[in-house]
mmCIF file of C-alpha atoms and ligand atoms in Angstrom:
data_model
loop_
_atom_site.group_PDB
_atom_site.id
_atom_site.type_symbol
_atom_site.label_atom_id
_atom_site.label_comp_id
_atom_site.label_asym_id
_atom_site.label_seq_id
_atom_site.Cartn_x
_atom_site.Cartn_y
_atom_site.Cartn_z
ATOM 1 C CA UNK A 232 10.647 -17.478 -109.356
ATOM 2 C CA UNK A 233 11.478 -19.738 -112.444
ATOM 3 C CA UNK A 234 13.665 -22.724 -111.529
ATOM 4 C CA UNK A 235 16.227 -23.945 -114.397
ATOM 5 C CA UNK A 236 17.429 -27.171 -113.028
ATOM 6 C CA UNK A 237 20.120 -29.440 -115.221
ATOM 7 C CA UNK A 238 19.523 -32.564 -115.859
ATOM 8 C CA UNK A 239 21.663 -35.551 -115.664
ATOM 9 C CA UNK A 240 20.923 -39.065 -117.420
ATOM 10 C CA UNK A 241 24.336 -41.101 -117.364
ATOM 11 C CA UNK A 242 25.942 -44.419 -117.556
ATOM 12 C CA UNK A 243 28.388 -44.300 -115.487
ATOM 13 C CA UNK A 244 29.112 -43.051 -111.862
ATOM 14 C CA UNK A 245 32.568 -41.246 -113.448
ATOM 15 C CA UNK A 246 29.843 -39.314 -115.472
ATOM 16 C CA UNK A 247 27.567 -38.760 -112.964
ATOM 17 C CA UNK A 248 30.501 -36.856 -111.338
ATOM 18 C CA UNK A 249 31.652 -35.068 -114.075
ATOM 19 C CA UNK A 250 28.687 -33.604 -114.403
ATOM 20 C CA UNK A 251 27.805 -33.004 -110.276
ATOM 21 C CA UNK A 252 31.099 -31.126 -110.320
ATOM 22 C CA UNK A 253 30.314 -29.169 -114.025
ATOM 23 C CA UNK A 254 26.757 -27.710 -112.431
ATOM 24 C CA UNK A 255 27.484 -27.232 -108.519
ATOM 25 C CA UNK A 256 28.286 -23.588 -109.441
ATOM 26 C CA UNK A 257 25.772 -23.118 -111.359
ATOM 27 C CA UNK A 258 22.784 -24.280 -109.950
ATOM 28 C CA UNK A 259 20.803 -25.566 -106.748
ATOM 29 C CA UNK A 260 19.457 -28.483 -107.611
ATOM 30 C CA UNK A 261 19.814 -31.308 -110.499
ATOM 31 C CA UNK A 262 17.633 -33.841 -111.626
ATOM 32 C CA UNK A 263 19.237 -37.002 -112.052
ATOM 33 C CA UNK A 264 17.246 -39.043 -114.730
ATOM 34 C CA UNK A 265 17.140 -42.895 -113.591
ATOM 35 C CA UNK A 266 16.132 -45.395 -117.286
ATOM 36 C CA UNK A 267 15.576 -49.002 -116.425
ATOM 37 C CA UNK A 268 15.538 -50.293 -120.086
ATOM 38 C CA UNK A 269 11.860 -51.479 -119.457
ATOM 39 C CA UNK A 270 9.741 -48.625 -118.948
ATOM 40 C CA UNK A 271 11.923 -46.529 -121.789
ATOM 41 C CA UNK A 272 14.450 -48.103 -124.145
ATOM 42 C CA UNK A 273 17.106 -46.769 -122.791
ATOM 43 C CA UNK A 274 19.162 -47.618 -119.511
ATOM 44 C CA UNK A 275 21.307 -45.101 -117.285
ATOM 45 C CA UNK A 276 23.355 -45.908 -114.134
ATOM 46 C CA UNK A 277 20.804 -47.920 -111.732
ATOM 47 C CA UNK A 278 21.793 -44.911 -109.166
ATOM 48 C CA UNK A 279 21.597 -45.960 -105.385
ATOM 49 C CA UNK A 280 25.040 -47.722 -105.400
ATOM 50 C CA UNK A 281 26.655 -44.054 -107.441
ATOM 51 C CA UNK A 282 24.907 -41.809 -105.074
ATOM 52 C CA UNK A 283 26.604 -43.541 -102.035
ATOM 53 C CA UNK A 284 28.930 -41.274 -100.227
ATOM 54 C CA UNK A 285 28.227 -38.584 -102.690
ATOM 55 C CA UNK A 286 29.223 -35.230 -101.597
ATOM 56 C CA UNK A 287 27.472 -32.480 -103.090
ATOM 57 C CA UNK A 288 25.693 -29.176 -102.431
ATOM 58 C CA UNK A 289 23.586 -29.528 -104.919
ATOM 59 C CA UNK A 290 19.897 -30.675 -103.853
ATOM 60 C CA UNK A 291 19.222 -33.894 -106.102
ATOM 61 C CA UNK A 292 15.875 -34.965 -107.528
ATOM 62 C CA UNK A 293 15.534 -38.277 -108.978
ATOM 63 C CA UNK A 294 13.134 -39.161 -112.056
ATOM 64 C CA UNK A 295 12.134 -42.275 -112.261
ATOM 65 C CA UNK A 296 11.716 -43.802 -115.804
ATOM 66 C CA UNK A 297 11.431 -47.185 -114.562
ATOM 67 C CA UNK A 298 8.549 -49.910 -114.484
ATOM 68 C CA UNK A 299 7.003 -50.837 -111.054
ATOM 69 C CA UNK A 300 8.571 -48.103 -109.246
ATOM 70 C CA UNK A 301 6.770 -49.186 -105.661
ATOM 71 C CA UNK A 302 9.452 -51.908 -105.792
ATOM 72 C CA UNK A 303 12.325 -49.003 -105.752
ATOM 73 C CA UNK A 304 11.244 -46.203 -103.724
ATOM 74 C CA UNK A 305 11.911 -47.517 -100.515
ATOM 75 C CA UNK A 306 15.901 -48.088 -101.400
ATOM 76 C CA UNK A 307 15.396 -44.485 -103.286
ATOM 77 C CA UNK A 308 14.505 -42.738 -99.868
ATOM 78 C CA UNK A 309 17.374 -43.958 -97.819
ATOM 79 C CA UNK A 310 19.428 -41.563 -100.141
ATOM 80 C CA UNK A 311 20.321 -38.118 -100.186
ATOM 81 C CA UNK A 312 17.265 -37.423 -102.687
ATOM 82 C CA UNK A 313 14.991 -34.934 -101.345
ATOM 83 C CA UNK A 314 12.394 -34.918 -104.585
ATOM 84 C CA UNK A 315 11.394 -38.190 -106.377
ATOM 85 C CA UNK A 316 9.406 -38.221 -109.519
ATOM 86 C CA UNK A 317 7.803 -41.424 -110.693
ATOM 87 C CA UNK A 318 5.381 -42.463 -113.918
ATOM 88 C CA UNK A 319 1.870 -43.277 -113.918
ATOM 89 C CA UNK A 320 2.398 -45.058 -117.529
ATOM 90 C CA UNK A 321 4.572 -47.057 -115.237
ATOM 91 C CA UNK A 322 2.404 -48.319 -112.124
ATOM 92 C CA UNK A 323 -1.191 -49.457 -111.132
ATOM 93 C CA UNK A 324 -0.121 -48.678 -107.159
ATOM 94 C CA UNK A 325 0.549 -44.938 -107.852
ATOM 95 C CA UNK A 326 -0.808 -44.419 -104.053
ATOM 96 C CA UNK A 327 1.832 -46.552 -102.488
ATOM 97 C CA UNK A 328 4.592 -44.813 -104.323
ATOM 98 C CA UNK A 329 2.470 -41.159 -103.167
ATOM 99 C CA UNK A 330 2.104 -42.759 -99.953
ATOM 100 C CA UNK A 331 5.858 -43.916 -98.949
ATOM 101 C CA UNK A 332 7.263 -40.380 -99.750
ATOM 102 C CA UNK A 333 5.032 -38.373 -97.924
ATOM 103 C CA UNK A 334 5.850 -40.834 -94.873
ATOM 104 C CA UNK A 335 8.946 -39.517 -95.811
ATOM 105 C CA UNK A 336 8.192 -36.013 -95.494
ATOM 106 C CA UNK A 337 10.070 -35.403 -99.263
ATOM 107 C CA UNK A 338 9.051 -34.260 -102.441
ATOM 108 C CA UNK A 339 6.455 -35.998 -104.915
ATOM 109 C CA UNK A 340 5.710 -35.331 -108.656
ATOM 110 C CA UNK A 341 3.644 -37.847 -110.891
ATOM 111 C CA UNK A 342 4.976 -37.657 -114.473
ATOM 112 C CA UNK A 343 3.033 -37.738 -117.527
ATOM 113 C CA UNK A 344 4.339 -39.011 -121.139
ATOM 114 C CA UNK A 345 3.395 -36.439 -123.797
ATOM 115 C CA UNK A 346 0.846 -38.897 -125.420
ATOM 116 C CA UNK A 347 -0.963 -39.132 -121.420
ATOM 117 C CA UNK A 348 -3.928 -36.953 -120.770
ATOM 118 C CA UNK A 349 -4.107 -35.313 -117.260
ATOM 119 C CA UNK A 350 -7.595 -37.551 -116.889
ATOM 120 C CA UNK A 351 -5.174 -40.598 -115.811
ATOM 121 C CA UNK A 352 -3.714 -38.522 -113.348
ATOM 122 C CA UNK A 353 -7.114 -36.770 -111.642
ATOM 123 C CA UNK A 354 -7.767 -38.859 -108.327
ATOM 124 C CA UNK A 355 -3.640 -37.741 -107.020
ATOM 125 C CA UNK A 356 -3.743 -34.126 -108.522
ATOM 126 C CA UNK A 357 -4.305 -32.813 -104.652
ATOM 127 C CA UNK A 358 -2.166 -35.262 -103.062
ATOM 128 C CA UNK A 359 0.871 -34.903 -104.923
ATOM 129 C CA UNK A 360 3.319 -31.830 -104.443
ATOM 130 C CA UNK A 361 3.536 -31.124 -108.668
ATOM 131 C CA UNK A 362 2.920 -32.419 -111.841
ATOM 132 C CA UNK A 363 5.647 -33.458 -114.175
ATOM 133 C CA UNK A 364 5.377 -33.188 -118.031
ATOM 134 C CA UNK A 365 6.936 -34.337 -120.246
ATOM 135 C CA UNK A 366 7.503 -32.964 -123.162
ATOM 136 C CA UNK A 367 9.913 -34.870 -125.171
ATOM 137 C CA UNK A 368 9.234 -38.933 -125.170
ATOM 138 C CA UNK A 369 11.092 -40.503 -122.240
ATOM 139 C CA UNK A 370 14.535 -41.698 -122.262
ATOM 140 C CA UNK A 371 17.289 -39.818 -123.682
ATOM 141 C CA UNK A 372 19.062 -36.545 -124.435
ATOM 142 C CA UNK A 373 18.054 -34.035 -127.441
ATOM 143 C CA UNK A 374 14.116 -35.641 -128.307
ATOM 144 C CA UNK A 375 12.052 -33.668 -129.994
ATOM 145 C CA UNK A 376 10.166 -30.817 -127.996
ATOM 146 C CA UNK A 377 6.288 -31.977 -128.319
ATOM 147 C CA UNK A 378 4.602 -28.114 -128.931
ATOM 148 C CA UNK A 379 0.888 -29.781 -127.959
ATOM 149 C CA UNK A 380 2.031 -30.138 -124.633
ATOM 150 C CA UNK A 381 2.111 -26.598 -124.238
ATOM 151 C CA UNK A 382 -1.679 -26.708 -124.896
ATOM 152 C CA UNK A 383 -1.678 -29.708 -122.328
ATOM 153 C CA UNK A 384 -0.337 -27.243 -119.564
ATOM 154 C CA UNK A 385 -2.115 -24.050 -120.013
ATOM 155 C CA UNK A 386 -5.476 -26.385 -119.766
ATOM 156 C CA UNK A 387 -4.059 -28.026 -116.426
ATOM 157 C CA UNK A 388 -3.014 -24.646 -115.187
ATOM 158 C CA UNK A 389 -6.666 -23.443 -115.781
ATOM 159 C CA UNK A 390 -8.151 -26.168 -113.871
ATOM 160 C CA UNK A 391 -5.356 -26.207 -111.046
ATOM 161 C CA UNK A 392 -4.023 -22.569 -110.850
ATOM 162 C CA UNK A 393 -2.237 -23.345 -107.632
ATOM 163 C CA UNK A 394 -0.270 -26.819 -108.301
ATOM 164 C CA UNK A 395 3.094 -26.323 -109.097
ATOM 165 C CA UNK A 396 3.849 -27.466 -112.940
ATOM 166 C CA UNK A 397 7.431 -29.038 -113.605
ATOM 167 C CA UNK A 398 8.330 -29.675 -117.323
ATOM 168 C CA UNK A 399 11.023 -31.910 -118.761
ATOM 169 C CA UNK A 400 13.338 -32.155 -122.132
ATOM 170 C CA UNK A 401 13.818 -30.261 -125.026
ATOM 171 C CA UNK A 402 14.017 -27.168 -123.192
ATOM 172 C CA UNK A 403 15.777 -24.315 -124.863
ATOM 173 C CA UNK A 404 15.364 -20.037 -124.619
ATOM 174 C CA UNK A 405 13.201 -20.450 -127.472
ATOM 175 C CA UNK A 406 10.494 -23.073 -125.771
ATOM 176 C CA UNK A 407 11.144 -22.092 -122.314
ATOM 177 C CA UNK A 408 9.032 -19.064 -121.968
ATOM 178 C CA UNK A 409 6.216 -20.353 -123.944
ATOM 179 C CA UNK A 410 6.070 -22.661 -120.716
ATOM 180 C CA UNK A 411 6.485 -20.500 -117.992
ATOM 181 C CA UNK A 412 3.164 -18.161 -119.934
ATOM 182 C CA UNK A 413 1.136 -21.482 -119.274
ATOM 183 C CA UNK A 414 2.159 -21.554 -115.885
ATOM 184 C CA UNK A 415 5.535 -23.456 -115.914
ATOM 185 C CA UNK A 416 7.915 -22.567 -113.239
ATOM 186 C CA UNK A 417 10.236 -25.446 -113.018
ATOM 187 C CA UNK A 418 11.743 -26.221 -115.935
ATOM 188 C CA UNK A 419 14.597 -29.368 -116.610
ATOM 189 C CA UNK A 420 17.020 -29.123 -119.211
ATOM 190 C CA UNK A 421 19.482 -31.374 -120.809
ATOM 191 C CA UNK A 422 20.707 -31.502 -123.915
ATOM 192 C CA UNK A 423 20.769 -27.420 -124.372
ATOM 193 C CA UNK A 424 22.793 -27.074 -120.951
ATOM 194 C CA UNK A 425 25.165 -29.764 -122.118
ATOM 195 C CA UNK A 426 25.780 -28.911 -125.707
ATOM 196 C CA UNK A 427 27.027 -25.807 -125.060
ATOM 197 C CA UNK A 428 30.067 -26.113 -123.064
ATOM 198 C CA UNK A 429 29.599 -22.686 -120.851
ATOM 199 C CA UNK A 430 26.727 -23.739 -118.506
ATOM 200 C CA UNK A 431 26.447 -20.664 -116.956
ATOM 201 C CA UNK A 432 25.552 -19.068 -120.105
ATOM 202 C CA UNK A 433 23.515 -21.440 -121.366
ATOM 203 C CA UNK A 434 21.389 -21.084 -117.861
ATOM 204 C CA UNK A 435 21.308 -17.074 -118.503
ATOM 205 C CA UNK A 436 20.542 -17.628 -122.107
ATOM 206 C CA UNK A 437 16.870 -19.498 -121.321
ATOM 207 C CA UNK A 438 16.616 -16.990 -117.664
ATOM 208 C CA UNK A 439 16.850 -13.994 -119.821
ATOM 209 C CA UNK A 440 14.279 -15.014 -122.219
ATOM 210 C CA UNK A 441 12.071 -16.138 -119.771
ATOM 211 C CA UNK A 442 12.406 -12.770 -118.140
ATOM 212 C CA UNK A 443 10.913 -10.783 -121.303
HETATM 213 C C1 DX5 B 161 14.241 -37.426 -120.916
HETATM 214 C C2 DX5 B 161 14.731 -37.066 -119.543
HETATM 215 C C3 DX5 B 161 15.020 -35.618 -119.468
HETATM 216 C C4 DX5 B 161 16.213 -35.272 -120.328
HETATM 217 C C5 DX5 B 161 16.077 -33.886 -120.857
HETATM 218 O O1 DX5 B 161 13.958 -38.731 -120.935
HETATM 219 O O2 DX5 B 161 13.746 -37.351 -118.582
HETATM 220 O O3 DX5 B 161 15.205 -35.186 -118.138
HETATM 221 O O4 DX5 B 161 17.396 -35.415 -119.609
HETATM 222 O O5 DX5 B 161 17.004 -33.702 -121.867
HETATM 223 P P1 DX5 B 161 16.782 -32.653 -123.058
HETATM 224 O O6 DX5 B 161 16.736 -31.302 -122.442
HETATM 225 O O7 DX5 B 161 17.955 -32.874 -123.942
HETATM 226 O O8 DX5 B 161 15.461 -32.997 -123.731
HETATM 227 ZN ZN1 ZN B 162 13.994 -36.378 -116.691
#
């Protein structure tokens, strides 16, 4: 089973709302895109004080584009997050950040820019629960989809048939299956979901093509 999950990267926690409320139908989970202005050039809403009280169905996983991110994920655990991604681009203590959510008993991926070969990434392949590429740069809505990171995957895949692969930006029903043939089979999507005002379309549009 393929899993379409929306993406959210906002500035404000009106926004964040907005867009909670536009999905809940529509899907299980979101994936709430955190920018600290450091480790990408952009900055979104900082998140823990917006998620406070939040009442949702929707299962929310948190992607952190953010420098030093062992100095966050403590605060990010104490909320209703159940899945955290983080960056090795962005950390030299990838194991403590590995480490505190496991304590945790939640979700871990480790995130890779498009320019990072899976070599800086080899010694937490087996303890981490997936692998998150990237596949536009970091940071915003609508980058360009990066086609040799399709190339990037299937070689993972090869090497690591069972660990689950997660892919991020500039998904579309044109790109999306030429993921899930390399083994994709969670796939986050912004700008395409967003852009087209009837989000349960838009999710059918990239399921159906996925499904040929
Ligand atoms: C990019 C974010 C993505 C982004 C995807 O920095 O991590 O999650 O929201 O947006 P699209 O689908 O527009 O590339
Ligand atoms: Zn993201």
């Amino acid at each position: 089973m393929i899993e379409i999950i929306p993406s959210i990267l906002v500035k404000t926690r009106e926004e964040l709302l907005e867009k909670i409320t536009a999905v809940e139908p529509y899907a299980e989970r979101a994936h709430l895109d955190i920018a600290d202005g450091i480790f990408v050039p952009s900055m979104t809403i900082l998140g823990l004080e917006e998620l406070e009280g939040l009442d949702t169905n929707l299962k929310i996983g948190v992607h952190l584009m953010v420098s030093k991110p062992e100095n966050h994920i403590g605060h990010w655990l104490e909320t209703l997050s159940d899945k955290f991604i983080f960056h090795i681009e962005a950390t030299s203590r990838a194991q403590e950040v590995i480490d505190a959510v496991k304590e945790a008993d939640k979700s871990i991926g480790i995130a890779l820019n498009p320019q990072t070969p899976v070599s800086k990434i080899e010694q937490f392949i087996d303890q981490v629960d997936f692998v998150h590429f990237m596949s536009v740069e970091p940071g915003f809505y609508g980058g360009k989809f990066i086609d040799a990171v399709i190339e990037k995957i299937k070689d993972f895949h090869f090497l690591y048939p069972d660990k689950p692969i997660e892919v991020d930006g500039g998904i579309t029903p044109e790109t999306a299956p030429k993921l899930t043939e390399v083994g994709a089979t969670m796939l986050v999507a912004g700008s395409y979901i967003w852009e087209s005002k009837d989000i349960a379309k838009a999710i059918n549009n990239i399921r159906q093509q996925i499904n040929i």
